[in-house]
Amino acid sequence: MTLPTVLVADDDRSIRTVLTQALGRAGYQVRATSSAATLWRWVEDGEGDVAITDVIMPDENGLDLIPRIRRIRPELPVIVMSAQSTLTTAVQATQRGAFEYLPKPFDLTDLLAVVDRALKQPIALAAAPDAQKPNPDEAMPLIGRSPAMQEIYRIIARLTTTDLTVMINGESGAGKELVARALHDFGRRRQGPFVAINMAAIPRELIESELFGHERGAFTGATNRHIGRFEQAAGGTLFLDEIGDMPPEAQTRLLRVLQEGEFTTVGGRQPIRANVRIVAATHRDLRALIRSGQFREDLFYRLNVVPIRLPPLRERPDDIPVLAQHFLGKAQAEGLPAKTIDPAAMALLSAYRWPGNVRELENVIRRLTALVPQPVITEEVIAQELADHSPMEEPAKAMSGGEESDNMTSVVERHIGRLLASLRESGEEGVLYERALAELERPLIRMTLAETRGNQIRAAALLGLNRNTLRKKIREHGIGVQRRVG
């Protein structure tokens, strides 16, 4: 039996060596080169069962090679790897016909799994004919190179050639609308309108009229026909923000639209075809709302076709310096003074938990850019800013003696107290247990994986978990796992 052959093209000798050894141990024949020209010659000669290529090589961009390979060898899966780990790169790789995109550094286990899948799964004979290629000079809609954001980029890239309904879950200020806009701007409907509606910002009695429109005389005050958001978004994307706040009667009508593909205006009789792609978002736990009878389960499954969990900023602190620099540049482009942030100040920003997420960070950077007179934002300035706008809690006192207590029980009790206060304000029920466990379990698993440098077998042993249980929890919490290569 002939072993499958994997073609590898990367100008980094160490990566070629690591991949050759790993693929060889996994039972593949490997041919490795540092140039795109050699890879192209091998493909022309009919060699290889899978090709793995870097993007930036001395003689040609690997992304430009993909369409040429697809024309002469449409059955050959091409896996792209790149240190340019941005949304644009992921989208370009997918839309030009790559089987998969892997950002560097990547996990060798993931790469071997992708190669195995590429050999087993039939590959499409042509890229989507109406896939739109993004302009590489476009301003990046999403910023960040953390493992969590890389997974978001890969999901968005895969969805650009479909009209599947997407549900985005994330805290306020995390950037849910930016993800929705990226799905639209890089997708098949980018030539159509992007229409957003926030369910929490519209009075309950007006939501149906806002969504579906109304006819003249449909109710008191309806003096003219009103075009609803479904009609406004025809041919494009309708973004239903804070879907968890949609009242029950509007949920029923929305479900009917998703089932039948058409709707009628309030007071109207003529059905109108719903020609939109639906992207919904919420910061709430919809499963808990289902259990409490506040959200329809059948509607949830209609909307939750492709779920995306957008991590809060505190779960991706490595992205904070990149975001801060981006917001400094954005402020300068808008006419505010040019500023830089010294390393100690940046370390303070990275250590802060950012309860308001990316939106809060942007507001802080813009405020400091406008108000700080000196060109360099120092550690003292950042410390004062964070103290002024987010006062730290007093250290918890021990029950006896009044001494400070830094044991785990007191820390957890303070955090549960904050969760209880938050739930009192929001009125949510049935979510405290799951949320508290998730917020303890997520950093526990993430830090254990960091300790073992991504080795899941060692991490499972440290945690005392079965490896399959650990993998399930990694998926549940959206934790990026990388054994560093490259």
Short mmCIF file of C-alpha atoms in Angstrom, two decimals:
data_model
loop_
_atom_site.label_atom_id
_atom_site.label_comp_id
_atom_site.label_asym_id
_atom_site.label_seq_id
_atom_site.Cartn_x
_atom_site.Cartn_y
_atom_site.Cartn_z
CA MET A 1 0.00 0.00 0.00
CA THR A 2 1.41 3.38 -1.04
CA LEU A 3 1.66 5.92 1.76
CA PRO A 4 -0.02 9.31 1.15
CA THR A 5 2.40 12.07 0.20
CA VAL A 6 2.27 15.51 1.82
CA LEU A 7 3.91 18.43 0.01
CA VAL A 8 5.25 21.14 2.35
CA ALA A 9 6.34 24.64 1.25
CA ASP A 10 7.78 27.02 3.86
CA ASP A 11 10.89 29.21 3.74
CA ASP A 12 11.58 28.59 7.46
CA ARG A 13 13.97 25.62 7.73
CA SER A 14 12.95 24.83 11.34
CA ILE A 15 9.27 24.58 10.43
CA ARG A 16 10.06 22.33 7.47
CA THR A 17 12.09 20.08 9.78
CA VAL A 18 9.40 19.89 12.46
CA LEU A 19 6.64 19.19 9.94
CA THR A 20 8.69 16.58 8.08
CA GLN A 21 9.41 14.72 11.33
CA ALA A 22 5.84 14.94 12.68
CA LEU A 23 4.23 13.90 9.37
CA GLY A 24 6.78 11.11 8.91
CA ARG A 25 6.02 9.70 12.38
CA ALA A 26 2.31 9.83 11.51
CA GLY A 27 2.88 7.57 8.51
CA TYR A 28 3.09 10.00 5.60
CA GLN A 29 5.69 10.49 2.91
CA VAL A 30 6.87 14.12 2.93
CA ARG A 31 8.45 16.35 0.31
CA ALA A 32 9.51 19.75 1.62
CA THR A 33 10.70 22.88 -0.16
CA SER A 34 11.45 26.53 0.62
CA SER A 35 9.94 27.91 -2.61
CA ALA A 36 6.52 28.26 -4.21
CA ALA A 37 8.03 27.46 -7.63
CA THR A 38 9.12 24.00 -6.53
CA LEU A 39 5.72 23.30 -4.95
CA TRP A 40 4.06 24.35 -8.22
CA ARG A 41 6.34 22.04 -10.23
CA TRP A 42 5.46 19.09 -7.99
CA VAL A 43 1.73 19.86 -8.34
CA GLU A 44 2.05 20.13 -12.14
CA ASP A 45 3.80 16.75 -12.20
CA GLY A 46 0.85 15.20 -10.34
CA GLU A 47 2.72 14.60 -7.11
CA GLY A 48 1.24 14.79 -3.61
CA ASP A 49 -2.06 13.94 -1.98
CA VAL A 50 -2.13 17.04 0.26
CA ALA A 51 -0.25 20.35 -0.02
CA ILE A 52 0.71 22.56 2.92
CA THR A 53 1.94 26.05 2.05
CA ASP A 54 3.06 29.15 3.89
CA VAL A 55 1.69 32.51 2.70
CA ILE A 56 4.83 34.66 2.56
CA MET A 57 7.63 32.99 0.57
CA PRO A 58 10.58 34.54 -1.29
CA ASP A 59 9.29 33.95 -4.82
CA GLU A 60 5.47 34.07 -4.54
CA ASN A 61 2.57 34.61 -2.17
CA GLY A 62 1.10 31.24 -1.24
CA LEU A 63 -2.44 32.63 -1.46
CA ASP A 64 -1.91 33.46 -5.14
CA LEU A 65 -0.84 29.87 -5.76
CA ILE A 66 -4.11 28.34 -4.51
CA PRO A 67 -6.39 29.27 -7.48
CA ARG A 68 -3.76 27.97 -9.94
CA ILE A 69 -3.56 24.67 -8.05
CA ARG A 70 -7.36 24.43 -7.97
CA ARG A 71 -7.54 24.89 -11.75
CA ILE A 72 -5.19 22.00 -12.62
CA ARG A 73 -5.63 19.78 -9.53
CA PRO A 74 -9.11 20.54 -8.09
CA GLU A 75 -8.99 17.31 -6.05
CA LEU A 76 -5.76 18.31 -4.22
CA PRO A 77 -6.50 19.77 -0.74
CA VAL A 78 -4.37 22.83 0.07
CA ILE A 79 -3.73 23.73 3.71
CA VAL A 80 -2.52 27.28 4.34
CA MET A 81 -0.40 28.29 7.32
CA SER A 82 0.58 31.86 8.08
CA ALA A 83 2.14 34.09 10.71
CA GLN A 84 -0.06 36.88 9.30
CA SER A 85 -2.82 35.71 11.61
CA THR A 86 -5.52 38.24 10.69
CA LEU A 87 -9.14 37.92 9.65
CA THR A 88 -8.29 39.05 6.10
CA THR A 89 -5.71 36.27 5.69
CA ALA A 90 -8.16 33.64 6.95
CA VAL A 91 -10.91 34.88 4.63
CA GLN A 92 -8.61 35.11 1.59
CA ALA A 93 -7.32 31.58 2.16
CA THR A 94 -10.84 30.17 2.45
CA GLN A 95 -12.33 32.09 -0.46
CA ARG A 96 -9.48 31.22 -2.80
CA GLY A 97 -10.13 27.55 -2.17
CA ALA A 98 -7.93 26.45 0.74
CA PHE A 99 -9.11 23.31 2.51
CA GLU A 100 -8.10 24.79 5.89
CA TYR A 101 -6.23 27.74 7.37
CA LEU A 102 -3.87 27.38 10.34
CA PRO A 103 -2.37 30.46 12.02
CA LYS A 104 1.21 30.24 13.29
CA PRO A 105 2.15 29.17 15.89
CA PHE A 106 -0.05 26.10 15.59
CA ASP A 107 -0.64 22.84 17.42
CA LEU A 108 0.97 19.84 15.70
CA THR A 109 -1.96 17.69 16.82
CA ASP A 110 -4.34 20.08 15.04
CA LEU A 111 -2.25 20.01 11.85
CA LEU A 112 -2.14 16.21 11.78
CA ALA A 113 -5.92 16.09 12.32
CA VAL A 114 -6.45 18.52 9.41
CA VAL A 115 -4.21 16.44 7.11
CA ASP A 116 -6.12 13.29 8.07
CA ARG A 117 -9.45 15.03 7.42
CA ALA A 118 -8.22 16.40 4.08
CA LEU A 119 -7.35 12.89 2.90
CA LYS A 120 -10.67 11.42 4.01
CA GLN A 121 -13.14 14.13 2.96
CA PRO A 122 -14.05 14.90 -0.65
CA ILE A 123 -13.03 18.41 -1.63
CA ALA A 124 -15.24 20.78 -3.62
CA LEU A 125 -14.22 20.93 -7.26
CA ALA A 126 -14.45 24.71 -7.41
CA ALA A 127 -14.55 27.66 -5.08
CA ALA A 128 -17.89 29.36 -4.61
CA PRO A 129 -18.47 31.31 -7.83
CA ASP A 130 -19.80 34.40 -6.10
CA ALA A 131 -17.24 34.49 -3.27
CA GLN A 132 -16.01 38.01 -2.86
CA LYS A 133 -12.31 38.57 -2.32
CA PRO A 134 -11.68 41.13 0.41
CA ASN A 135 -9.44 44.07 -0.30
CA PRO A 136 -6.23 43.52 1.70
CA ASP A 137 -5.99 47.27 2.24
CA GLU A 138 -9.36 47.40 4.00
CA ALA A 139 -9.32 48.46 7.65
CA MET A 140 -9.43 45.37 9.83
CA PRO A 141 -12.90 44.94 11.37
CA LEU A 142 -11.59 42.70 14.17
CA ILE A 143 -8.29 43.07 16.00
CA GLY A 144 -6.36 40.40 17.89
CA ARG A 145 -3.99 37.49 17.39
CA SER A 146 -4.81 35.43 20.47
CA PRO A 147 -5.78 31.75 19.97
CA ALA A 148 -9.39 32.62 20.85
CA MET A 149 -9.58 35.27 18.11
CA GLN A 150 -7.87 32.98 15.60
CA GLU A 151 -10.71 30.52 16.06
CA ILE A 152 -13.23 33.33 15.50
CA TYR A 153 -11.43 34.27 12.25
CA ARG A 154 -11.50 30.67 11.04
CA ILE A 155 -15.23 30.37 11.73
CA ILE A 156 -15.97 33.65 9.93
CA ALA A 157 -13.84 32.58 6.97
CA ARG A 158 -15.74 29.30 6.65
CA LEU A 159 -19.07 31.12 6.78
CA THR A 160 -18.31 33.64 4.01
CA THR A 161 -19.49 31.26 1.30
CA THR A 162 -22.79 30.39 3.02
CA ASP A 163 -25.96 32.11 4.21
CA LEU A 164 -26.25 30.04 7.38
CA THR A 165 -27.91 31.71 10.36
CA VAL A 166 -25.42 32.67 13.09
CA MET A 167 -25.85 33.23 16.84
CA ILE A 168 -23.15 35.34 18.54
CA ASN A 169 -22.91 35.15 22.32
CA GLY A 170 -20.71 37.56 24.25
CA GLU A 171 -20.63 40.17 26.96
CA SER A 172 -21.57 43.80 26.35
CA GLY A 173 -18.76 45.68 24.66
CA ALA A 174 -16.99 42.53 23.41
CA GLY A 175 -17.59 43.37 19.73
CA LYS A 176 -20.61 41.27 18.70
CA GLU A 177 -21.70 43.76 16.04
CA LEU A 178 -18.16 43.81 14.60
CA VAL A 179 -18.37 40.03 14.11
CA ALA A 180 -21.78 40.42 12.47
CA ARG A 181 -20.42 43.12 10.15
CA ALA A 182 -17.42 40.97 9.24
CA LEU A 183 -19.76 38.09 8.33
CA HIS A 184 -21.61 40.51 6.05
CA ASP A 185 -18.66 42.45 4.62
CA PHE A 186 -16.69 39.33 3.64
CA GLY A 187 -19.71 37.24 2.65
CA ARG A 188 -21.82 36.60 -0.42
CA ARG A 189 -24.27 39.37 0.48
CA ARG A 190 -21.71 42.15 0.89
CA GLN A 191 -23.26 44.12 -2.00
CA GLY A 192 -26.57 44.25 -0.11
CA PRO A 193 -27.43 46.31 2.99
CA PHE A 194 -26.39 45.56 6.56
CA VAL A 195 -29.33 46.44 8.82
CA ALA A 196 -29.10 46.25 12.62
CA ILE A 197 -31.87 46.38 15.21
CA ASN A 198 -31.39 46.25 18.98
CA MET A 199 -34.28 44.48 20.67
CA ALA A 200 -33.47 46.00 24.05
CA ALA A 201 -33.72 49.56 22.69
CA ILE A 202 -37.24 49.35 21.19
CA PRO A 203 -40.53 49.43 23.16
CA ARG A 204 -42.19 46.02 23.18
CA GLU A 205 -45.29 47.26 21.41
CA LEU A 206 -43.26 48.58 18.46
CA ILE A 207 -40.92 45.65 17.81
CA GLU A 208 -43.19 43.85 15.34
CA SER A 209 -43.76 47.06 13.39
CA GLU A 210 -40.01 47.78 13.36
CA LEU A 211 -39.18 44.27 12.15
CA PHE A 212 -41.95 43.67 9.63
CA GLY A 213 -43.32 47.15 8.87
CA HIS A 214 -46.94 48.25 9.03
CA GLU A 215 -49.67 49.44 6.70
CA ARG A 216 -51.39 52.79 6.90
CA GLY A 217 -54.18 52.62 9.45
CA ALA A 218 -52.89 49.37 11.01
CA PHE A 219 -53.09 50.98 14.45
CA THR A 220 -53.63 54.39 16.01
CA GLY A 221 -50.95 56.74 14.75
CA ALA A 222 -50.07 54.67 11.67
CA THR A 223 -50.66 57.48 9.19
CA ASN A 224 -48.31 56.08 6.52
CA ARG A 225 -46.95 52.74 5.41
CA HIS A 226 -43.75 51.90 7.28
CA ILE A 227 -41.05 49.66 5.77
CA GLY A 228 -39.68 47.26 8.37
CA ARG A 229 -36.12 46.02 8.86
CA PHE A 230 -36.75 42.77 6.97
CA GLU A 231 -37.61 44.75 3.83
CA GLN A 232 -34.80 47.24 4.39
CA ALA A 233 -32.28 44.36 4.61
CA ALA A 234 -33.52 42.60 1.43
CA GLY A 235 -30.54 41.05 -0.36
CA GLY A 236 -28.28 41.66 2.64
CA THR A 237 -27.90 40.86 6.33
CA LEU A 238 -30.30 41.52 9.21
CA PHE A 239 -28.51 41.75 12.57
CA LEU A 240 -30.84 41.06 15.51
CA ASP A 241 -28.91 42.37 18.50
CA GLU A 242 -29.88 41.41 22.08
CA ILE A 243 -32.26 38.75 20.77
CA GLY A 244 -32.78 37.57 24.36
CA ASP A 245 -34.84 40.72 25.00
CA MET A 246 -37.35 40.00 22.22
CA PRO A 247 -40.92 39.76 23.64
CA PRO A 248 -42.80 36.45 23.25
CA GLU A 249 -45.26 37.65 20.60
CA ALA A 250 -42.44 38.89 18.36
CA GLN A 251 -40.59 35.59 18.91
CA THR A 252 -43.60 33.74 17.52
CA ARG A 253 -43.71 35.90 14.38
CA LEU A 254 -39.95 35.63 13.86
CA LEU A 255 -40.14 31.83 14.13
CA ARG A 256 -42.86 31.79 11.48
CA VAL A 257 -40.67 33.88 9.15
CA LEU A 258 -37.70 31.54 9.63
CA GLN A 259 -39.90 28.49 8.99
CA GLU A 260 -41.85 29.80 5.99
CA GLY A 261 -39.38 32.26 4.46
CA GLU A 262 -41.97 35.02 4.22
CA PHE A 263 -43.83 37.56 6.37
CA THR A 264 -46.65 40.07 6.28
CA THR A 265 -46.59 43.63 7.53
CA VAL A 266 -48.66 44.59 10.57
CA GLY A 267 -52.13 45.14 9.14
CA GLY A 268 -51.11 43.70 5.77
CA ARG A 269 -52.37 40.64 3.87
CA GLN A 270 -49.86 40.18 1.05
CA PRO A 271 -46.94 37.89 2.00
CA ILE A 272 -43.45 39.28 1.34
CA ARG A 273 -40.46 36.99 0.73
CA ALA A 274 -37.78 37.29 3.42
CA ASN A 275 -34.57 37.61 1.40
CA VAL A 276 -32.12 38.16 4.27
CA ARG A 277 -29.31 36.41 6.10
CA ILE A 278 -30.01 36.42 9.85
CA VAL A 279 -27.24 37.07 12.38
CA ALA A 280 -28.43 37.25 16.00
CA ALA A 281 -26.53 38.21 19.15
CA THR A 282 -27.05 38.25 22.89
CA HIS A 283 -25.15 38.69 26.15
CA ARG A 284 -27.71 36.55 27.97
CA ASP A 285 -27.86 32.79 28.58
CA LEU A 286 -30.66 31.79 26.20
CA ARG A 287 -30.81 28.23 27.54
CA ALA A 288 -31.55 29.62 31.00
CA LEU A 289 -34.24 31.88 29.46
CA ILE A 290 -35.74 28.80 27.79
CA ARG A 291 -35.88 26.99 31.13
CA SER A 292 -37.63 29.97 32.74
CA GLY A 293 -40.12 30.23 29.85
CA GLN A 294 -38.85 33.58 28.56
CA PHE A 295 -37.49 32.35 25.21
CA ARG A 296 -38.90 29.86 22.74
CA GLU A 297 -36.84 26.69 22.43
CA ASP A 298 -37.86 26.13 18.80
CA LEU A 299 -36.76 29.68 17.90
CA PHE A 300 -33.45 29.14 19.68
CA TYR A 301 -32.66 26.12 17.52
CA ARG A 302 -33.64 28.02 14.36
CA LEU A 303 -31.22 30.84 15.28
CA ASN A 304 -28.43 28.75 16.81
CA VAL A 305 -27.43 27.05 13.54
CA VAL A 306 -23.82 28.26 13.88
CA PRO A 307 -23.01 29.44 17.41
CA ILE A 308 -20.05 31.78 17.95
CA ARG A 309 -18.83 32.54 21.46
CA LEU A 310 -16.99 35.87 21.49
CA PRO A 311 -14.55 35.83 24.43
CA PRO A 312 -14.42 38.80 26.82
CA LEU A 313 -11.26 40.89 26.76
CA ARG A 314 -10.05 39.51 30.10
CA GLU A 315 -9.74 36.06 28.46
CA ARG A 316 -7.40 37.37 25.76
CA PRO A 317 -5.02 39.79 27.52
CA ASP A 318 -2.36 39.28 24.82
CA ASP A 319 -4.64 41.24 22.46
CA ILE A 320 -4.80 44.32 24.71
CA PRO A 321 -1.51 45.93 23.49
CA VAL A 322 -2.53 45.35 19.85
CA LEU A 323 -5.96 46.87 20.47
CA ALA A 324 -4.50 49.82 22.40
CA GLN A 325 -2.10 50.63 19.53
CA HIS A 326 -4.97 50.34 17.06
CA PHE A 327 -7.10 52.79 19.05
CA LEU A 328 -4.16 55.21 19.37
CA GLY A 329 -3.77 55.19 15.59
CA LYS A 330 -7.50 55.55 15.07
CA ALA A 331 -7.63 58.56 17.41
CA GLN A 332 -4.71 60.20 15.63
CA ALA A 333 -6.38 59.65 12.24
CA GLU A 334 -9.42 61.49 13.61
CA GLY A 335 -7.34 64.53 14.52
CA LEU A 336 -6.41 63.83 18.15
CA PRO A 337 -2.76 64.27 19.22
CA ALA A 338 -0.29 61.46 18.52
CA LYS A 339 0.49 59.49 21.69
CA THR A 340 2.47 56.43 22.73
CA ILE A 341 2.09 54.19 25.79
CA ASP A 342 5.20 53.23 27.74
CA PRO A 343 5.78 49.50 28.49
CA ALA A 344 4.93 49.73 32.21
CA ALA A 345 1.66 51.49 31.39
CA MET A 346 0.84 48.85 28.77
CA ALA A 347 1.46 46.13 31.35
CA LEU A 348 -1.11 47.79 33.63
CA LEU A 349 -3.64 47.89 30.80
CA SER A 350 -3.02 44.18 30.10
CA ALA A 351 -3.49 43.23 33.76
CA TYR A 352 -6.83 45.06 34.12
CA ARG A 353 -10.00 42.94 33.79
CA TRP A 354 -11.96 45.38 31.55
CA PRO A 355 -15.56 44.73 32.66
CA GLY A 356 -16.70 46.88 29.73
CA ASN A 357 -14.51 44.88 27.33
CA VAL A 358 -13.16 46.34 24.07
CA ARG A 359 -15.58 49.27 24.15
CA GLU A 360 -14.27 50.33 27.58
CA LEU A 361 -10.64 50.04 26.42
CA GLU A 362 -11.33 52.19 23.37
CA ASN A 363 -13.05 54.85 25.49
CA VAL A 364 -10.10 54.96 27.91
CA ILE A 365 -7.55 55.31 25.08
CA ARG A 366 -9.55 58.05 23.35
CA ARG A 367 -10.01 59.93 26.62
CA LEU A 368 -6.30 59.78 27.47
CA THR A 369 -5.31 60.76 23.93
CA ALA A 370 -7.45 63.87 24.21
CA LEU A 371 -6.67 64.89 27.80
CA VAL A 372 -3.09 63.85 28.62
CA PRO A 373 -0.78 66.74 27.64
CA GLN A 374 2.50 64.82 27.33
CA PRO A 375 3.21 62.65 24.25
CA VAL A 376 3.88 59.49 26.31
CA ILE A 377 1.14 57.95 28.45
CA THR A 378 2.88 56.71 31.60
CA GLU A 379 2.20 54.04 34.19
CA GLU A 380 1.10 56.70 36.70
CA VAL A 381 -1.47 58.09 34.25
CA ILE A 382 -2.94 54.63 33.57
CA ALA A 383 -3.01 53.73 37.27
CA GLN A 384 -4.89 56.94 38.09
CA GLU A 385 -7.29 56.49 35.18
CA LEU A 386 -8.21 52.94 36.14
CA ALA A 387 -8.53 53.89 39.82
CA ASP A 388 -10.80 56.86 39.00
CA HIS A 389 -13.16 55.00 36.69
CA SER A 390 -13.12 51.52 38.23
CA PRO A 391 -12.46 51.79 41.94
CA MET A 392 -10.89 48.68 43.38
CA GLU A 393 -12.78 46.86 46.11
CA GLU A 394 -11.44 46.97 49.65
CA PRO A 395 -9.63 43.76 50.50
CA ALA A 396 -11.92 41.28 52.22
CA LYS A 397 -11.43 41.06 55.97
CA ALA A 398 -11.25 37.75 57.75
CA MET A 399 -14.16 36.97 60.01
CA SER A 400 -11.92 36.95 63.07
CA GLY A 401 -9.18 39.42 63.83
CA GLY A 402 -9.84 41.74 60.85
CA GLU A 403 -6.69 40.67 58.94
CA GLU A 404 -6.68 40.61 55.15
CA SER A 405 -7.61 37.24 53.71
CA ASP A 406 -6.29 36.23 50.31
CA ASN A 407 -7.36 32.58 50.42
CA MET A 408 -9.38 31.12 47.57
CA THR A 409 -12.64 30.93 49.54
CA SER A 410 -12.72 34.67 50.20
CA VAL A 411 -11.85 35.49 46.57
CA VAL A 412 -14.63 33.21 45.30
CA GLU A 413 -17.11 34.64 47.81
CA ARG A 414 -16.37 38.19 46.63
CA HIS A 415 -16.84 37.16 43.00
CA ILE A 416 -20.12 35.34 43.71
CA GLY A 417 -21.28 38.47 45.52
CA ARG A 418 -20.63 40.50 42.38
CA LEU A 419 -22.48 37.91 40.26
CA LEU A 420 -25.48 38.03 42.60
CA ALA A 421 -25.54 41.84 42.44
CA SER A 422 -25.38 41.72 38.63
CA LEU A 423 -28.23 39.20 38.44
CA ARG A 424 -30.36 41.29 40.81
CA GLU A 425 -29.99 44.23 38.42
CA SER A 426 -30.69 42.21 35.26
CA GLY A 427 -33.52 40.11 36.73
CA GLU A 428 -32.05 36.91 35.24
CA GLU A 429 -32.76 33.63 36.98
CA GLY A 430 -31.53 30.08 36.60
CA VAL A 431 -28.00 30.99 35.48
CA LEU A 432 -25.99 31.58 38.67
CA TYR A 433 -24.76 28.01 39.19
CA GLU A 434 -23.62 27.49 35.58
CA ARG A 435 -22.07 30.96 35.30
CA ALA A 436 -20.14 30.68 38.58
CA LEU A 437 -18.78 27.24 37.68
CA ALA A 438 -17.83 28.38 34.17
CA GLU A 439 -15.95 31.42 35.46
CA LEU A 440 -13.89 29.22 37.80
CA GLU A 441 -13.44 26.32 35.38
CA ARG A 442 -12.38 28.40 32.36
CA PRO A 443 -9.28 30.07 33.91
CA LEU A 444 -8.40 26.83 35.74
CA ILE A 445 -8.23 24.88 32.47
CA ARG A 446 -6.61 27.75 30.53
CA MET A 447 -3.81 28.21 33.10
CA THR A 448 -3.21 24.46 33.41
CA LEU A 449 -2.82 24.20 29.63
CA ALA A 450 -0.41 27.14 29.73
CA GLU A 451 1.57 25.33 32.45
CA THR A 452 1.83 22.21 30.25
CA ARG A 453 2.52 24.27 27.08
CA GLY A 454 -0.65 22.93 25.48
CA ASN A 455 -0.04 19.25 26.22
CA GLN A 456 -3.58 18.01 26.88
CA ILE A 457 -2.49 14.62 28.25
CA ARG A 458 -0.33 16.27 30.92
CA ALA A 459 -3.02 18.88 31.62
CA ALA A 460 -5.67 16.16 32.10
CA ALA A 461 -3.35 14.34 34.50
CA LEU A 462 -2.72 17.52 36.49
CA LEU A 463 -6.45 18.26 36.68
CA GLY A 464 -7.40 14.67 37.44
CA LEU A 465 -9.70 14.54 34.43
CA ASN A 466 -10.22 12.04 31.64
CA ARG A 467 -8.70 13.46 28.43
CA ASN A 468 -12.03 13.26 26.60
CA THR A 469 -13.65 15.21 29.43
CA LEU A 470 -10.92 17.85 29.18
CA ARG A 471 -11.36 18.16 25.39
CA LYS A 472 -15.12 18.57 25.86
CA LYS A 473 -14.61 21.34 28.43
CA ILE A 474 -12.06 23.06 26.14
CA ARG A 475 -14.72 23.16 23.41
CA GLU A 476 -17.47 24.29 25.81
CA HIS A 477 -15.42 27.23 27.07
CA GLY A 478 -13.95 28.16 23.68
CA ILE A 479 -10.38 27.85 24.99
CA GLY A 480 -7.65 28.08 22.35
CA VAL A 481 -5.03 25.35 22.71
CA GLN A 482 -1.62 25.58 21.05
CA ARG A 483 1.49 23.50 21.31
CA ARG A 484 3.83 26.08 19.91
CA VAL A 485 5.37 25.39 16.51
CA GLY A 486 6.77 28.28 14.45
#
